[in-house]
Each structure stands twice: as C-alpha cells, then as structure tokens.
PDB file of C-alpha atoms in Angstrom:
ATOM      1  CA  UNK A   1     145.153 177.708 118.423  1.00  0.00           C
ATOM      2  CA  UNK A   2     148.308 178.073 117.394  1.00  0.00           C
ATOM      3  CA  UNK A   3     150.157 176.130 114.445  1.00  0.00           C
ATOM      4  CA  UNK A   4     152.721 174.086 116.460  1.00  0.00           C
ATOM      5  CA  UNK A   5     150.100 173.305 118.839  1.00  0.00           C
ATOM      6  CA  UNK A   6     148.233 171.883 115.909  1.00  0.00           C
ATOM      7  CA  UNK A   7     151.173 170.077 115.284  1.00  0.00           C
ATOM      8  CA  UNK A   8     151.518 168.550 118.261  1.00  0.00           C
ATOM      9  CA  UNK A   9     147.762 167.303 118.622  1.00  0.00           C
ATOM     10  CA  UNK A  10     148.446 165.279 115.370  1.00  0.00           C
ATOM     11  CA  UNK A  11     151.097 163.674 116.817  1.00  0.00           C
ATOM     12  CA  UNK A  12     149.718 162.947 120.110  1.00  0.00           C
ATOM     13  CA  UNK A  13     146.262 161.957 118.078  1.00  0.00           C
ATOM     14  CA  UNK A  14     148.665 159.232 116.120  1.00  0.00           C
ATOM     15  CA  UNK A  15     149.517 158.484 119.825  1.00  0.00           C
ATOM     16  CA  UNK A  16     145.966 157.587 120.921  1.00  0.00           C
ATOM     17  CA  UNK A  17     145.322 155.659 117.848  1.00  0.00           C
ATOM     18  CA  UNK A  18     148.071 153.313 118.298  1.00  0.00           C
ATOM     19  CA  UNK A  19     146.418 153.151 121.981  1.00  0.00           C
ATOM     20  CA  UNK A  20     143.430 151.713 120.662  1.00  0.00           C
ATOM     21  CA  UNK A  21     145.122 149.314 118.271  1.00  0.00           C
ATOM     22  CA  UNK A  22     147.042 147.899 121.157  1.00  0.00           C
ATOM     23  CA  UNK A  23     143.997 147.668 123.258  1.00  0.00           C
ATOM     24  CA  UNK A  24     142.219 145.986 120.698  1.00  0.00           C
ATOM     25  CA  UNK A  25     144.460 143.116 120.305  1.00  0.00           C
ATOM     26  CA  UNK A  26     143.907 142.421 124.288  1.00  0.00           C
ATOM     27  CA  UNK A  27     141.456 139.227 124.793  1.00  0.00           C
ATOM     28  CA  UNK A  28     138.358 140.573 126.838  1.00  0.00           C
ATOM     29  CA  UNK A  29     135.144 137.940 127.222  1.00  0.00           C
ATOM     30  CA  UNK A  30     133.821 137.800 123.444  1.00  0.00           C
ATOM     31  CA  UNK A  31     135.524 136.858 120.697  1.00  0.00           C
ATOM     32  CA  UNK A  32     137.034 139.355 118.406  1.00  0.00           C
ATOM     33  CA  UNK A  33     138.425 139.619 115.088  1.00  0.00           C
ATOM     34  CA  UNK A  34     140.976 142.324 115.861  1.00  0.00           C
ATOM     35  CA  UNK A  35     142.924 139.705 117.895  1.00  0.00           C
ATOM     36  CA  UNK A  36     143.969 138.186 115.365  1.00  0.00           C
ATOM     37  CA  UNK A  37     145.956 141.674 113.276  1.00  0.00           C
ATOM     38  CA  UNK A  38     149.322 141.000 115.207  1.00  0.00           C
ATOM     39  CA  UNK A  39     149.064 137.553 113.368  1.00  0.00           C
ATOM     40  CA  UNK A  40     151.725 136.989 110.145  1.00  0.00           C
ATOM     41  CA  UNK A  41     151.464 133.586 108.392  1.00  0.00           C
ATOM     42  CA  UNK A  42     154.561 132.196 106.786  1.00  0.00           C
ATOM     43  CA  UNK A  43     152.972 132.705 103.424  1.00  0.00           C
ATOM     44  CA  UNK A  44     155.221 130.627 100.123  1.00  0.00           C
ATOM     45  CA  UNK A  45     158.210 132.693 102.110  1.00  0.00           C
ATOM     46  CA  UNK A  46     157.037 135.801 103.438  1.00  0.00           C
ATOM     47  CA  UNK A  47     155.379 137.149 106.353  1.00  0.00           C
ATOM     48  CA  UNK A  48     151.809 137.992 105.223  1.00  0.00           C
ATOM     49  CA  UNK A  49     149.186 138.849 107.887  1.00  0.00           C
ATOM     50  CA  UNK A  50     146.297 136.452 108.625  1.00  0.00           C
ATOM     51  CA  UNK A  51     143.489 138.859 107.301  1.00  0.00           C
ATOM     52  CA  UNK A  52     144.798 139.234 104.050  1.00  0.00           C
ATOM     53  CA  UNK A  53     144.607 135.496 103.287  1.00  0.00           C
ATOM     54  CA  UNK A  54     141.744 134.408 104.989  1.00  0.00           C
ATOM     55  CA  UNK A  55     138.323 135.318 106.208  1.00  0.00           C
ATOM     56  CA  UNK A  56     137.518 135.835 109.808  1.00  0.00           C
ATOM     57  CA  UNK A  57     133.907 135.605 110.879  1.00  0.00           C
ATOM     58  CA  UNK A  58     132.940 135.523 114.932  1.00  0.00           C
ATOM     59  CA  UNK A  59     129.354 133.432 114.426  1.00  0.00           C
ATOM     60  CA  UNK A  60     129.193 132.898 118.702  1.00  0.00           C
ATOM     61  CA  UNK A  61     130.369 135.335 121.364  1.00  0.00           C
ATOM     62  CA  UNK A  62     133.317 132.937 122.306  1.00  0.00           C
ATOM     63  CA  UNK A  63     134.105 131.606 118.707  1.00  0.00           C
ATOM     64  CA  UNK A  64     136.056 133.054 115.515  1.00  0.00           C
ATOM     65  CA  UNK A  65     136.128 130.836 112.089  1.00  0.00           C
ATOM     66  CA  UNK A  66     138.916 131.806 110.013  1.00  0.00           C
ATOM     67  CA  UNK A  67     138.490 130.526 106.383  1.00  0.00           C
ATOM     68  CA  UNK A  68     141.459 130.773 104.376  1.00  0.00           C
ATOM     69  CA  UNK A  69     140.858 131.725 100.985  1.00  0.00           C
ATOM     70  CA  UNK A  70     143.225 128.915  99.604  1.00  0.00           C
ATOM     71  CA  UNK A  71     143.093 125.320 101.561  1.00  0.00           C
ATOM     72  CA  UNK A  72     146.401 125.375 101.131  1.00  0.00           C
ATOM     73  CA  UNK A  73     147.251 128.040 103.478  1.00  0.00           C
ATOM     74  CA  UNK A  74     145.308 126.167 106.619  1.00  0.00           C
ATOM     75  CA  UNK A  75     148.612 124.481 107.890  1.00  0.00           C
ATOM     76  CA  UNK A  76     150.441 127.612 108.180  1.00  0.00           C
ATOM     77  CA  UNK A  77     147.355 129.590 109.613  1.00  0.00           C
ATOM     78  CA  UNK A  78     147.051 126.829 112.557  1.00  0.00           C
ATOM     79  CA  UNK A  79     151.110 126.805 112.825  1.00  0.00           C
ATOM     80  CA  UNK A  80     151.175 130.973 113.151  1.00  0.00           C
ATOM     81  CA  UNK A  81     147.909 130.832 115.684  1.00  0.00           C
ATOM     82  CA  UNK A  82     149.959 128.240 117.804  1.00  0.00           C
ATOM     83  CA  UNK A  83     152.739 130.359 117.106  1.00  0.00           C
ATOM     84  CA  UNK A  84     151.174 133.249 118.572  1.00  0.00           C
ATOM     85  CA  UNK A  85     150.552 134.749 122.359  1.00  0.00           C
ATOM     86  CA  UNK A  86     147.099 134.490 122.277  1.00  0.00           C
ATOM     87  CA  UNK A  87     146.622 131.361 123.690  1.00  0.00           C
ATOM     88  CA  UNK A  88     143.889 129.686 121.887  1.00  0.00           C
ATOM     89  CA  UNK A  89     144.210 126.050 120.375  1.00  0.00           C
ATOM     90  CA  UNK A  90     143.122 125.912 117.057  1.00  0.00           C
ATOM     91  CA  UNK A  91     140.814 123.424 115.869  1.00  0.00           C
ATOM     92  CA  UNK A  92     141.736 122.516 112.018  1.00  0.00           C
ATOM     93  CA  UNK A  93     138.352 121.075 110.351  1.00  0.00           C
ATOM     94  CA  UNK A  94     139.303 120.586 107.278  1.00  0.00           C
ATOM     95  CA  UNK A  95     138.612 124.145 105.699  1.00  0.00           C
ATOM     96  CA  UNK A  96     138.535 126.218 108.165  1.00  0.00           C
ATOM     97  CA  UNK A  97     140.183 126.828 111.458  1.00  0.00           C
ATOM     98  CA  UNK A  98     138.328 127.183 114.307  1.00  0.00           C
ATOM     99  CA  UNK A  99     138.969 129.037 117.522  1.00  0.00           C
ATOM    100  CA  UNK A 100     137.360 128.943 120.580  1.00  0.00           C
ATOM    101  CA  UNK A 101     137.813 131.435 123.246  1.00  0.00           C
ATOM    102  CA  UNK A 102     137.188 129.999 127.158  1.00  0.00           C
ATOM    103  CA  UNK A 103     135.799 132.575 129.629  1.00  0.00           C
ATOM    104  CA  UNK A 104     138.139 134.473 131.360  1.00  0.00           C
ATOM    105  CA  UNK A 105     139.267 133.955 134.874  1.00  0.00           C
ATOM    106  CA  UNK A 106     139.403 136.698 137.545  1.00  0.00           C
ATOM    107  CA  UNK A 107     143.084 136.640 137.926  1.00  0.00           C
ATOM    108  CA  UNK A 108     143.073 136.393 133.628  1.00  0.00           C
ATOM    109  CA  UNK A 109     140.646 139.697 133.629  1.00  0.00           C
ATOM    110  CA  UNK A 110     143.235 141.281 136.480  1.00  0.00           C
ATOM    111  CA  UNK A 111     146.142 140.603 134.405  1.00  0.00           C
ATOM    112  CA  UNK A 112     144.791 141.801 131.337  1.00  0.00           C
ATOM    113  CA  UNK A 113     143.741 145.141 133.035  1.00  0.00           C
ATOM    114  CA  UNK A 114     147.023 145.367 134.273  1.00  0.00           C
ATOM    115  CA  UNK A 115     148.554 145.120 130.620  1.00  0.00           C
ATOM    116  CA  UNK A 116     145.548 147.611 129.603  1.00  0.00           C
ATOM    117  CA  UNK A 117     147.348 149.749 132.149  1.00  0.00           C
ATOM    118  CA  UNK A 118     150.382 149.491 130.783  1.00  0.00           C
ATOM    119  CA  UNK A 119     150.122 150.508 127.673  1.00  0.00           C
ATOM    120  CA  UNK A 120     147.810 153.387 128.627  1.00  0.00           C
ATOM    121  CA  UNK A 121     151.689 154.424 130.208  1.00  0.00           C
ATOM    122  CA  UNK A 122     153.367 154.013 127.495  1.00  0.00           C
ATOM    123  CA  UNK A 123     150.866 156.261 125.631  1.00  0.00           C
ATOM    124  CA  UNK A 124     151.153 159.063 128.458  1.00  0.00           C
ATOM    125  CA  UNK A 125     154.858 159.045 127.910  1.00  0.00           C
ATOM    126  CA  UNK A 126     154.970 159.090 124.172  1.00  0.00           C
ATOM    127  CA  UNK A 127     152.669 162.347 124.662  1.00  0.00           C
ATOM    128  CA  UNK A 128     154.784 164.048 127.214  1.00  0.00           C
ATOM    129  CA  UNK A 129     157.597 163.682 124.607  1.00  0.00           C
ATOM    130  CA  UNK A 130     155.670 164.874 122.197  1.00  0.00           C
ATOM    131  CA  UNK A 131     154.961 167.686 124.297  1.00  0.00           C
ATOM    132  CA  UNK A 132     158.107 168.654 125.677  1.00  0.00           C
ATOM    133  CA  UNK A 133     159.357 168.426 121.929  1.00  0.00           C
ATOM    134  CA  UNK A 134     157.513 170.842 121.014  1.00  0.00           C
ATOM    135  CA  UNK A 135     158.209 173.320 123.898  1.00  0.00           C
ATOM    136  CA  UNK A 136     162.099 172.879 123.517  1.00  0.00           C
ATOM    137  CA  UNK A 137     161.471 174.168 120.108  1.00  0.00           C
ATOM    138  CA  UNK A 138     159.711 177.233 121.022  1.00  0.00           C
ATOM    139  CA  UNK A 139     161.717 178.006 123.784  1.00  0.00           C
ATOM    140  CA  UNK A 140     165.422 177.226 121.598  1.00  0.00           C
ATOM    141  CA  UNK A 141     163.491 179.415 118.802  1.00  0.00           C
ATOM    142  CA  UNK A 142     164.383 183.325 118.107  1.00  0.00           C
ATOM    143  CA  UNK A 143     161.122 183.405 116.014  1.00  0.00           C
ATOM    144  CA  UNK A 144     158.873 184.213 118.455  1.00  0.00           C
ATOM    145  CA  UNK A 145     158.510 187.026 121.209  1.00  0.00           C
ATOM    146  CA  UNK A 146     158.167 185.937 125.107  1.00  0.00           C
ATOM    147  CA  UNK A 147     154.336 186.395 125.092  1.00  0.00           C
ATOM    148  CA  UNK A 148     153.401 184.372 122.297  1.00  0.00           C
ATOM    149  CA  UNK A 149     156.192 181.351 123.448  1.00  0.00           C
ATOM    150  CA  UNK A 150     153.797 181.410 126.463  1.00  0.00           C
ATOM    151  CA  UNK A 151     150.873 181.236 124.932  1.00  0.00           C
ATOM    152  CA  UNK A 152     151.497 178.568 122.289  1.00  0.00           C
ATOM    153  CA  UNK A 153     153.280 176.512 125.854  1.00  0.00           C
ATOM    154  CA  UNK A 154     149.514 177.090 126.862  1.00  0.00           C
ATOM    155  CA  UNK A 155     148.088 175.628 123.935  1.00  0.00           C
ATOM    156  CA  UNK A 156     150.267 172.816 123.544  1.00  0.00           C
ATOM    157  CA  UNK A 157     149.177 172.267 127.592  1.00  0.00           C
ATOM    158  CA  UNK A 158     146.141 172.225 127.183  1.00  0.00           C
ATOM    159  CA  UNK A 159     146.056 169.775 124.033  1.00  0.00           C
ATOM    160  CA  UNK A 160     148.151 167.608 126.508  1.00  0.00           C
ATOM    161  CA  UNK A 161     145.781 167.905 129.187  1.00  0.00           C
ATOM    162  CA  UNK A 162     142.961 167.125 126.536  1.00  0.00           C
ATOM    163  CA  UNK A 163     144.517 163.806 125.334  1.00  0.00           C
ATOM    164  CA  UNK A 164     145.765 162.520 128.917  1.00  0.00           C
ATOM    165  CA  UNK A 165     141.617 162.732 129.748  1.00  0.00           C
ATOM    166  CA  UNK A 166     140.643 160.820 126.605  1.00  0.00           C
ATOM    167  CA  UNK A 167     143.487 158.407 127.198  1.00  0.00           C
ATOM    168  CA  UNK A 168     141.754 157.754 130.674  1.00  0.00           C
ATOM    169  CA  UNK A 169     138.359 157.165 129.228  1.00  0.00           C
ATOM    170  CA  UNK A 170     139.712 154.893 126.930  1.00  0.00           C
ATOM    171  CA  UNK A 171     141.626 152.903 129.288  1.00  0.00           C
ATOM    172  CA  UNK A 172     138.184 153.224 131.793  1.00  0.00           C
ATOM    173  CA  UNK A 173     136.161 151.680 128.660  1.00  0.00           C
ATOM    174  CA  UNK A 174     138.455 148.728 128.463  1.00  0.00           C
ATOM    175  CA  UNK A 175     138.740 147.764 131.711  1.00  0.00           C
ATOM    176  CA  UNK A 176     134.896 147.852 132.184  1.00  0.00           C
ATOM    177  CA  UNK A 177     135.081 145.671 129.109  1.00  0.00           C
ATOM    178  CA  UNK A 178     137.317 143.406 130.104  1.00  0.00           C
ATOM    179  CA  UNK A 179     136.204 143.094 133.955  1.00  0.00           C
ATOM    180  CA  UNK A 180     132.723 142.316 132.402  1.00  0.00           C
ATOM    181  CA  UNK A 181     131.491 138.400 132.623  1.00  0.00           C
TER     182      UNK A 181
END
C-alpha cells in the first residue's frame, strides 16, 4: 500500500475513534461510566472534567456512585450533572453522588438509535473528505505518473471501503446494545 494511502487510513482511523467516543457517551440500558466524560465541573474557576476529581464506580447495572475526592467538590458535581443532557437526577448523600439510571423506553431506545445513526453520518462524511482530500492531491500533483495516481486512488478506495464496513458494524453493535432490555 501506498504512502498517502497510509496516510489517509490514519486519518480516517482518528475518524472511527471519535465514532466510538461519541457512541459511548449515548445512554443504552446499564449504567456506564463513559457517560459521564462530556461532564466539566466548575472547579475553584475552571472547567475541570468530572473524572479527574472524583471516582466513578457502577456497583448495579442501573446505578453509578461518583465519589469526589474532596467533599467539597459535591455541590458543583450535582450542579454540572443537572447541568448536563443526560437526564439523570442526582441523589447527593452526603459524600457521594448517586445516580440512578431508569430503564429505557421503546420510543427512548428508538431515539437513541436514531442519534447512534447520526453520528455514524457524520463519521461517513468526515471519511469521504478525508478521502477525496487525498485524491485532489494526487490528481493536482506532477509527482506521480497516470498509472500509479490510479493505483494509489485504488488504495485509498479500498481503505475507504474498509472503514465505511467497520463503521457499520460499529453502529450494528450499538444499536443491538441499545435496543436490548
């Protein structure tokens, strides 16, 4: 494979794992920690996010503890949850901050697959740019002779072709995961 077609599978691969970090952060049945990474706490004036001052432990399915590592910090942990789109109450005790996640409804799961959807879009475009990046610069280039512009096109195709697939398995995993009761 060629170099530019090397290239351009890192930069679709950054593609597909910005995917997955978006993916993660959608609510499915069980609790999970990764929901809360989007989260920033006002933190003595800055914007600091919620892992990096506090624990987060899922002890049930449905249910995430979040201990902060200074007591201190619990008022602005249950004012950036509230804050937040996840929509979960949180449930100060004292020392920790508990959240607990009600099943999902089927228009909730529909919704949420729909989103999943979305972003799987989103992904497909940013790696069609990529793509077509990368063939505007062959083809604008006087460094390379006609045969091996088309064969480094066919490369960069096919390393297209490879990540649209695994960007519809991923997307296929999720929505199996969220649809699941």
């Amino acid at each position: 494979m060629d170099e530019l077609a090397l290239e351009a599978k890192k930069g679709m691969e950054k593609t597909i794992s910005n995917l997955r970090t978006q993916l993660s952060t959608l609510r499915t049945g069980r609790a999970n920690a990764m929901l809360l990474d989007t989260i920033q706490v006002d933190y003595y004036g800055d914007k600091i996010p919620l892992k990096d001052i506090a624990s987060i432990t899922v002890p049930e399915p449905r249910q995430l503890l979040i201990k902060p590592y200074d007591k201190n910090d619990l008022k602005a942990i249950v004012t950036a949850i509230n804050a937040s789109d996840i929509g979960i109450n949180p449930q100060n005790e004292g020392t920790l901050v508990r959240l607990i996640f009600p099943p999902l409804t089927e228009d909730r799961r529909r919704e949420l697959v729909k989103v999943s959807r979305k972003y799987g879009e989103e992904a497909r475009v940013a790696i069609r740019n990529v793509r077509r990046d990368y063939i505007d610069y062959i083809k604008d280039s006087e460094d390379y002779s006609d045969d091996l512009k088309r064969r480094i096109e066919a490369d960069i195709q096919k390393v297209t072709d490879d990540m649209s697939v695994e960007i519809e398995n991923i997307l296929k995993a999720k929505e199996q995961e969220i649809m699941q009761i």
